[in-house]
mmCIF file of C-alpha atoms in Angstrom:
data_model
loop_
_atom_site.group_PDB
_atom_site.id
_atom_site.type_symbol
_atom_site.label_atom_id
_atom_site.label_comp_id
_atom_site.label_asym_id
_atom_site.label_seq_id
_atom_site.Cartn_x
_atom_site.Cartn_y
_atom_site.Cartn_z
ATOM 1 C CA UNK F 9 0.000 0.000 0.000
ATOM 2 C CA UNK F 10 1.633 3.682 -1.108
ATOM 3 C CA UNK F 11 1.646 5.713 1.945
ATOM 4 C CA UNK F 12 3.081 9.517 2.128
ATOM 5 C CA UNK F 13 3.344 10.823 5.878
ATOM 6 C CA UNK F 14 4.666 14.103 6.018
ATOM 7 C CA UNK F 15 5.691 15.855 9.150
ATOM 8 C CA UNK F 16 7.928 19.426 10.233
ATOM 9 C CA UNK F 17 4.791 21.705 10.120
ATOM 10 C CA UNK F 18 3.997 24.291 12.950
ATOM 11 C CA UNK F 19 4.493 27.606 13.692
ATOM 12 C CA UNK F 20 6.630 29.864 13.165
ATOM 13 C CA UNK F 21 7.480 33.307 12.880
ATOM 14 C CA UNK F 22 7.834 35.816 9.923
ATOM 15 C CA UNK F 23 11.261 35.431 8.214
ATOM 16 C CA UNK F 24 11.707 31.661 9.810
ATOM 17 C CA UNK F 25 12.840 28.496 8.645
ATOM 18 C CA UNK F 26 11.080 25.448 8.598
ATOM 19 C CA UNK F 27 11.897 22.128 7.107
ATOM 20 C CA UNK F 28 9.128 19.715 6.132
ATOM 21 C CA UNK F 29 9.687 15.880 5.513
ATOM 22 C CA UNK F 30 7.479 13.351 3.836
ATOM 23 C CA UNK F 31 8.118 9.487 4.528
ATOM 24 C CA UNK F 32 7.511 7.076 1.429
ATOM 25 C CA UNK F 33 6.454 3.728 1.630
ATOM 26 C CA UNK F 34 4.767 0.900 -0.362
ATOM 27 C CA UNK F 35 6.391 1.774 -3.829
ATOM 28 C CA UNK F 36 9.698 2.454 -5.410
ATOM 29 C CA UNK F 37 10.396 5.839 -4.144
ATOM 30 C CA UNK F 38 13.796 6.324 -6.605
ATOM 31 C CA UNK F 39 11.576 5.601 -9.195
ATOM 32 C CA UNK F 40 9.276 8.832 -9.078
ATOM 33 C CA UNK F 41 9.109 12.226 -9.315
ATOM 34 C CA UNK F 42 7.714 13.736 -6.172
ATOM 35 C CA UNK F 43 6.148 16.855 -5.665
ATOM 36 C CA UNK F 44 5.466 19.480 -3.151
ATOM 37 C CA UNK F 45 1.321 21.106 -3.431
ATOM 38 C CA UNK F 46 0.062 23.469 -0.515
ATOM 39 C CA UNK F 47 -3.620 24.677 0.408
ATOM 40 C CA UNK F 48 -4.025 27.884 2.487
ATOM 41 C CA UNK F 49 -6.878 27.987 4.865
ATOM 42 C CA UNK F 50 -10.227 28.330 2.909
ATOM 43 C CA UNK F 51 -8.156 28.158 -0.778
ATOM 44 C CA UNK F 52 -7.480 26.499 -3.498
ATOM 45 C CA UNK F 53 -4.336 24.051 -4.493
ATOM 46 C CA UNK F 54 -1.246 25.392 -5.317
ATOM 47 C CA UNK F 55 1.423 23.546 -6.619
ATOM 48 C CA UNK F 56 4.849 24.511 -4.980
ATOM 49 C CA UNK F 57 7.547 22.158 -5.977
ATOM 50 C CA UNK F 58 8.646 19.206 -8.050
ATOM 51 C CA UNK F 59 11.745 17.336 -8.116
ATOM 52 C CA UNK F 60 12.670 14.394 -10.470
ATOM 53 C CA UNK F 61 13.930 10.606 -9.278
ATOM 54 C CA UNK F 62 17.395 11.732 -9.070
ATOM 55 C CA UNK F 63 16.939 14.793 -7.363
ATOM 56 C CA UNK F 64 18.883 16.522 -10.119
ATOM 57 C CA UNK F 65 16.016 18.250 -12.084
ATOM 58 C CA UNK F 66 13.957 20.725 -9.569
ATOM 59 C CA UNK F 67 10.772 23.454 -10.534
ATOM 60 C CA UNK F 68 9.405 25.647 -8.388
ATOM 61 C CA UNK F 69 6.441 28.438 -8.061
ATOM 62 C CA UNK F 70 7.543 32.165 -8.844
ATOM 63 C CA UNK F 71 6.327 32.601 -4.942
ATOM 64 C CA UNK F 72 8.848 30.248 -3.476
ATOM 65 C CA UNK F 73 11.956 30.000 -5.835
ATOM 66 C CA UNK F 74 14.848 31.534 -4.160
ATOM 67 C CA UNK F 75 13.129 31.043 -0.477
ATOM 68 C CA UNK F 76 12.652 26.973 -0.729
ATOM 69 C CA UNK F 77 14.212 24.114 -1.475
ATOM 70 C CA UNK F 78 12.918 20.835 -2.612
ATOM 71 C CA UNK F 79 15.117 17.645 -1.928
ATOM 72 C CA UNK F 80 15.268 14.518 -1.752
ATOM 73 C CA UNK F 81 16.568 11.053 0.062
ATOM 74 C CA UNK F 82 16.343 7.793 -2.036
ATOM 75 C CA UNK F 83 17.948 5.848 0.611
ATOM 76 C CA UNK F 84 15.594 7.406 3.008
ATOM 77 C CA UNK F 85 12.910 6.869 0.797
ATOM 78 C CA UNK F 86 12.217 10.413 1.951
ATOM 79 C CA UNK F 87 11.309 14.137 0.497
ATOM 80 C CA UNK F 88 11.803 17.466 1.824
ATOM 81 C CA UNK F 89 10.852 20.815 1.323
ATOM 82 C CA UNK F 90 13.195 24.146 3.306
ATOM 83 C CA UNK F 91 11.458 26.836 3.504
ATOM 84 C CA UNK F 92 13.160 30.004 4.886
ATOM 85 C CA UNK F 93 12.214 33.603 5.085
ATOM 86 C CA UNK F 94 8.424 32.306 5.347
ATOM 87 C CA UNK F 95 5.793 35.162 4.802
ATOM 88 C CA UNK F 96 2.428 35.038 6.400
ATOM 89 C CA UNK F 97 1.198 34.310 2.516
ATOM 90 C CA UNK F 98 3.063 30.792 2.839
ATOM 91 C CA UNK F 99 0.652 29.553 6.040
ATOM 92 C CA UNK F 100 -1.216 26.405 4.185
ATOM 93 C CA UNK F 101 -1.101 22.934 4.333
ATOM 94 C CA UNK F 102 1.180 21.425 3.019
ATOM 95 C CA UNK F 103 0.705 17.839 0.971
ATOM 96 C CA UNK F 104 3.313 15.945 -0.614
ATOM 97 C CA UNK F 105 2.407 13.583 -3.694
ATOM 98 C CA UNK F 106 3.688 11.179 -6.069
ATOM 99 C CA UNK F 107 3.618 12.013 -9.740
ATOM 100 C CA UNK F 108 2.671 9.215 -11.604
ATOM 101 C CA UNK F 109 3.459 9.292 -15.595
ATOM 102 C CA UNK F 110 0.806 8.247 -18.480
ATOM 103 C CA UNK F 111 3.012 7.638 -21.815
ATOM 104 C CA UNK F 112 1.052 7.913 -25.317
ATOM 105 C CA UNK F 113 2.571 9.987 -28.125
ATOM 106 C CA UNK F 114 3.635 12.382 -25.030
ATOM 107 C CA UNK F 115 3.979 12.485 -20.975
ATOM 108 C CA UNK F 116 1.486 13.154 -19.199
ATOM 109 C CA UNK F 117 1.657 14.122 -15.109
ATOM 110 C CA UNK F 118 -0.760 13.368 -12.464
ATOM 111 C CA UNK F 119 -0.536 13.003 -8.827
ATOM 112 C CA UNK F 120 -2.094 9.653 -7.953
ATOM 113 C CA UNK F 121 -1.318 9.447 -4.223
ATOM 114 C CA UNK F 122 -1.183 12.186 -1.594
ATOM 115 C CA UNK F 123 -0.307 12.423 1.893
ATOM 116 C CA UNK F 124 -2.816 13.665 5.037
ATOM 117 C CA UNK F 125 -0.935 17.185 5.013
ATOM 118 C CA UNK F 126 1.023 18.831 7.260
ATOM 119 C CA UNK F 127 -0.197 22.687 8.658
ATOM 120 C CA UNK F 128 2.378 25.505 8.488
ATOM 121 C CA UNK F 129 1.632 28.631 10.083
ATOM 122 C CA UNK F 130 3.384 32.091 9.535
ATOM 123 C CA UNK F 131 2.314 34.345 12.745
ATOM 124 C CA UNK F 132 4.347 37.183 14.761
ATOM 125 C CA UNK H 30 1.494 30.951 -16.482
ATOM 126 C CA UNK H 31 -2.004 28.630 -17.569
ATOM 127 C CA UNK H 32 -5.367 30.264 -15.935
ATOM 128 C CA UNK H 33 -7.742 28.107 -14.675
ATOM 129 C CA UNK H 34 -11.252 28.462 -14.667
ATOM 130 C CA UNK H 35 -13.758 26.435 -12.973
ATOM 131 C CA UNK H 36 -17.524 26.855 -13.514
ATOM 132 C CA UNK H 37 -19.708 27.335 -11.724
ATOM 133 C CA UNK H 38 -17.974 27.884 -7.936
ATOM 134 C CA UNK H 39 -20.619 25.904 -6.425
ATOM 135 C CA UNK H 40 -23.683 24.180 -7.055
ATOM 136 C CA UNK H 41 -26.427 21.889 -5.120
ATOM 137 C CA UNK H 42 -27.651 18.868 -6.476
ATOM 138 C CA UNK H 43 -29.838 16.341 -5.003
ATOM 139 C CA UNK H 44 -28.780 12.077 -5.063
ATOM 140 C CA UNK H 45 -29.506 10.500 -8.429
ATOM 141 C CA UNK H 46 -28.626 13.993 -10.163
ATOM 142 C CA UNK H 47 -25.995 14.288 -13.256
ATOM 143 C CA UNK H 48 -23.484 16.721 -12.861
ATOM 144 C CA UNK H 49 -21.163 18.961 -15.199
ATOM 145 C CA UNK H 50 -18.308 20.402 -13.753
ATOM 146 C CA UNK H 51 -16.386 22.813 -16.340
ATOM 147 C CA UNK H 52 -12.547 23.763 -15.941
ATOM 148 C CA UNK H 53 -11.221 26.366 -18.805
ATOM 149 C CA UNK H 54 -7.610 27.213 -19.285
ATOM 150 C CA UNK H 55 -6.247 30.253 -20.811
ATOM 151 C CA UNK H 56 -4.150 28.298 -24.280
ATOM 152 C CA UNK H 57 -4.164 24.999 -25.143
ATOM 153 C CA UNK H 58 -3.121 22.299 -22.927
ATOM 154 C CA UNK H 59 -4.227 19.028 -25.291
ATOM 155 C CA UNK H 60 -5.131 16.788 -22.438
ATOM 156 C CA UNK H 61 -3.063 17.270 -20.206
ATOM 157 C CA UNK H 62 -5.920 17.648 -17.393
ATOM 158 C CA UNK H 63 -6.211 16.134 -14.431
ATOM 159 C CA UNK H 64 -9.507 16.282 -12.157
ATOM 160 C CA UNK H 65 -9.575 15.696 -8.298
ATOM 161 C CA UNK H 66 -11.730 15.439 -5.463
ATOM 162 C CA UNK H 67 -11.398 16.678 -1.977
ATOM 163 C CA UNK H 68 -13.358 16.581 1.146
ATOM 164 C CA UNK H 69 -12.900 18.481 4.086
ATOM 165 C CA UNK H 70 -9.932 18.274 6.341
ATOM 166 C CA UNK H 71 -8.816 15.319 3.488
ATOM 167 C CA UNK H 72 -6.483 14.955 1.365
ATOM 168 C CA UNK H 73 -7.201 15.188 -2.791
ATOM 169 C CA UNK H 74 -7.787 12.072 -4.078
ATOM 170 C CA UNK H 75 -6.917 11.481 -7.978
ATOM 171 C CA UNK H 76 -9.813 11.113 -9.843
ATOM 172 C CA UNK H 77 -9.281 11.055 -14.062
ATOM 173 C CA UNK H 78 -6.052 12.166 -15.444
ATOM 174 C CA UNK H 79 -5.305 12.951 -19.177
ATOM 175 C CA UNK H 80 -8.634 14.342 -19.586
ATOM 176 C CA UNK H 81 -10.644 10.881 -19.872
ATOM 177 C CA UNK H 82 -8.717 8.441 -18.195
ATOM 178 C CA UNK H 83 -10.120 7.140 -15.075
ATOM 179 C CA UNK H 84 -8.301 6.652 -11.853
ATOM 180 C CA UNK H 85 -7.878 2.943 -10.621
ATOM 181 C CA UNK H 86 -10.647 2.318 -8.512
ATOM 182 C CA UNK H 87 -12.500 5.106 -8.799
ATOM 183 C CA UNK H 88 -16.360 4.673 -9.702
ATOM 184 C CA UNK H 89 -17.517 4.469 -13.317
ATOM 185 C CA UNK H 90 -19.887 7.129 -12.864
ATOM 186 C CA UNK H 91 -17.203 9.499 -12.682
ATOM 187 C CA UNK H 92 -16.277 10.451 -16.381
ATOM 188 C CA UNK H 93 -14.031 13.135 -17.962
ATOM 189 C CA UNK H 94 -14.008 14.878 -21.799
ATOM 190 C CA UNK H 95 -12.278 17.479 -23.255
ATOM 191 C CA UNK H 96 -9.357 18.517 -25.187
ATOM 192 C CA UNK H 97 -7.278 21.806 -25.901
ATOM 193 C CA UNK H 98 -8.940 23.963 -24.006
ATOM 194 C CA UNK H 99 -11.837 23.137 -22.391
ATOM 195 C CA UNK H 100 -12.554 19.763 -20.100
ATOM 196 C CA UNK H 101 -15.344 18.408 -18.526
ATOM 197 C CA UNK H 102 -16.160 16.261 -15.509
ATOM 198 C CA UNK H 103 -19.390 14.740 -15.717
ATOM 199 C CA UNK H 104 -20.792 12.938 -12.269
ATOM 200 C CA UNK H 105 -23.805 10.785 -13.224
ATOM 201 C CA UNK H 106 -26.195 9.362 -10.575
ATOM 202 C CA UNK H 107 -24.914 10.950 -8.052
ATOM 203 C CA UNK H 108 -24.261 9.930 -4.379
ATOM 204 C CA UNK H 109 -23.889 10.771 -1.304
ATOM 205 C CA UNK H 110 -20.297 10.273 -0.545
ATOM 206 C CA UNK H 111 -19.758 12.401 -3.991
ATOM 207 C CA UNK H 112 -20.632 15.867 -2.329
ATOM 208 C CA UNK H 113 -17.324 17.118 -1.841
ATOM 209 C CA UNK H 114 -14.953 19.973 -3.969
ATOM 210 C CA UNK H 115 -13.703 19.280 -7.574
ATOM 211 C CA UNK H 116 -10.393 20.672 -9.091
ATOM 212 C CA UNK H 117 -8.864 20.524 -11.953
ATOM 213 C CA UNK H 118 -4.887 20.374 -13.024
ATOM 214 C CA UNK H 119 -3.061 21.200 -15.514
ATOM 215 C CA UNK H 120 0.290 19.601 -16.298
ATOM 216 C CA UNK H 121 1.208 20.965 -19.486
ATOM 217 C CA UNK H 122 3.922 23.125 -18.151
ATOM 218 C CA UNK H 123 4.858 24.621 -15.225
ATOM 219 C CA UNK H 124 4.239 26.149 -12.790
ATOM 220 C CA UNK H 125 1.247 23.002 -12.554
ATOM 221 C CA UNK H 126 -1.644 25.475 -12.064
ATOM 222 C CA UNK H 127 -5.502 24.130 -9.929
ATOM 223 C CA UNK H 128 -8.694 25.467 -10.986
ATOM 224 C CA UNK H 129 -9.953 27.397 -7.972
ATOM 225 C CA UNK H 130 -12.045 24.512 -7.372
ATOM 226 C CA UNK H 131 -15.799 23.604 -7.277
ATOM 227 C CA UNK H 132 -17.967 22.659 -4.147
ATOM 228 C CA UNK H 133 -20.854 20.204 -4.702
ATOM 229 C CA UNK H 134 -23.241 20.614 -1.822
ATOM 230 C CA UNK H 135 -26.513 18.446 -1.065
ATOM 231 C CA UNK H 136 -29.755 20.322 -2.350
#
């Protein structure tokens, strides 16, 4: 059974750091791209982050590029997402997903499994 | 970046009622359109993906259309678990972009 967990969320204050972690299981993590997709209270999704199976390809929102980071840990079978200088516009939850791949003429993306979400909140 | 736009915001619909849900973007994404479903304090749950494709496991009454620019998610007989919020993807190119999303509530 694929299972996401992710954990790190809480609060913390304007201009802080926080690193989030989501645990993999029940598939072949290395084999994946993962992805990073937040929800602020009341809002829509927004997608925040992707990284490829190697960790070596890595897209991010206009919002968080140059604040975040999105990594990986194949031995871990884990993904992470540092975020520094946090805003009170970055307070969501935050899910981490798997993106699975449908091949025709051309790739398509879609997130097939999510995890429960983890709440960050950006309060003085 | 790709606009979404979901129509309408909301609606109410009674069980056994068909349901359109419509997601526009701004250029052409061919079908590279996902749709999802999300109840409250839940995760989203992947329901079709390139356009028309259904989701493993998920109910045959669910059904998706569409190409280019503008997609469809069609909910026939409706039931009760189905009342939720519907959003659409795209993953033509980033940044990935959601419709704002569409709340089917019980009439």
């Amino acid at each position: 059974e694929v299972q996401l967990v992710e954990s790190g969320g809480g609060l913390v204050q304007p201009e802080g750091s926080l690193r989030l972690s989501c645990a993999a299981s029940g598939f072949i993590f290395s084999s994946y791209w993962m992805t990073w997709v937040r929800q602020a209270p009341g809002k829509g999704l927004e997608w925040v982050a992707n990284v490829n199976q190697g960790g070596s390809e890595r897209y991010y929102v206009d919002s968080v590029r140059g604040r975040s980071t999105i990594s990986r840990d194949n031995a871990k079978n884990s993904l992470y997402l540092q975020m520094n200088s946090l805003r009170v516009e970055d307070t969501a939850v935050y899910y981490c997903a798997r993106v699975s791949v449908a091949t025709s003429i051309v790739t398509q993306y879609y997130l097939d499994y999510w995890g429960q979400g983890t709440l960050v909140t950006v309060s003085s | 970046d790709i606009q979404m736009t979901q129509s309408p915001s909301s609606l109410s619909a009674s069980v056994g009622d068909r349901v359109s849900i419509t997601c526009r973007t701004s250029q052409n994404i061919n079908y590279f359109l996902n749709w999802y479903q999300q109840k409250p304090g839940k995760a989203p749950k992947l329901l079709i993906y390139s356009a028309s494709s259904l989701q493993s496991g998920v109910p045959s009454r669910f059904s998706g259309s569409g190409f280019g620019t503008d997609f469809t998610l069609t909910i026939n007989t409706l039931q009760p678990e189905d009342f939720a919020t519907y959003s659409c993807q795209q993953t033509y190119n980033t940044p990935w972009t959601f419709g704002q999303g569409t709340k089917v509530e019980i009439k």
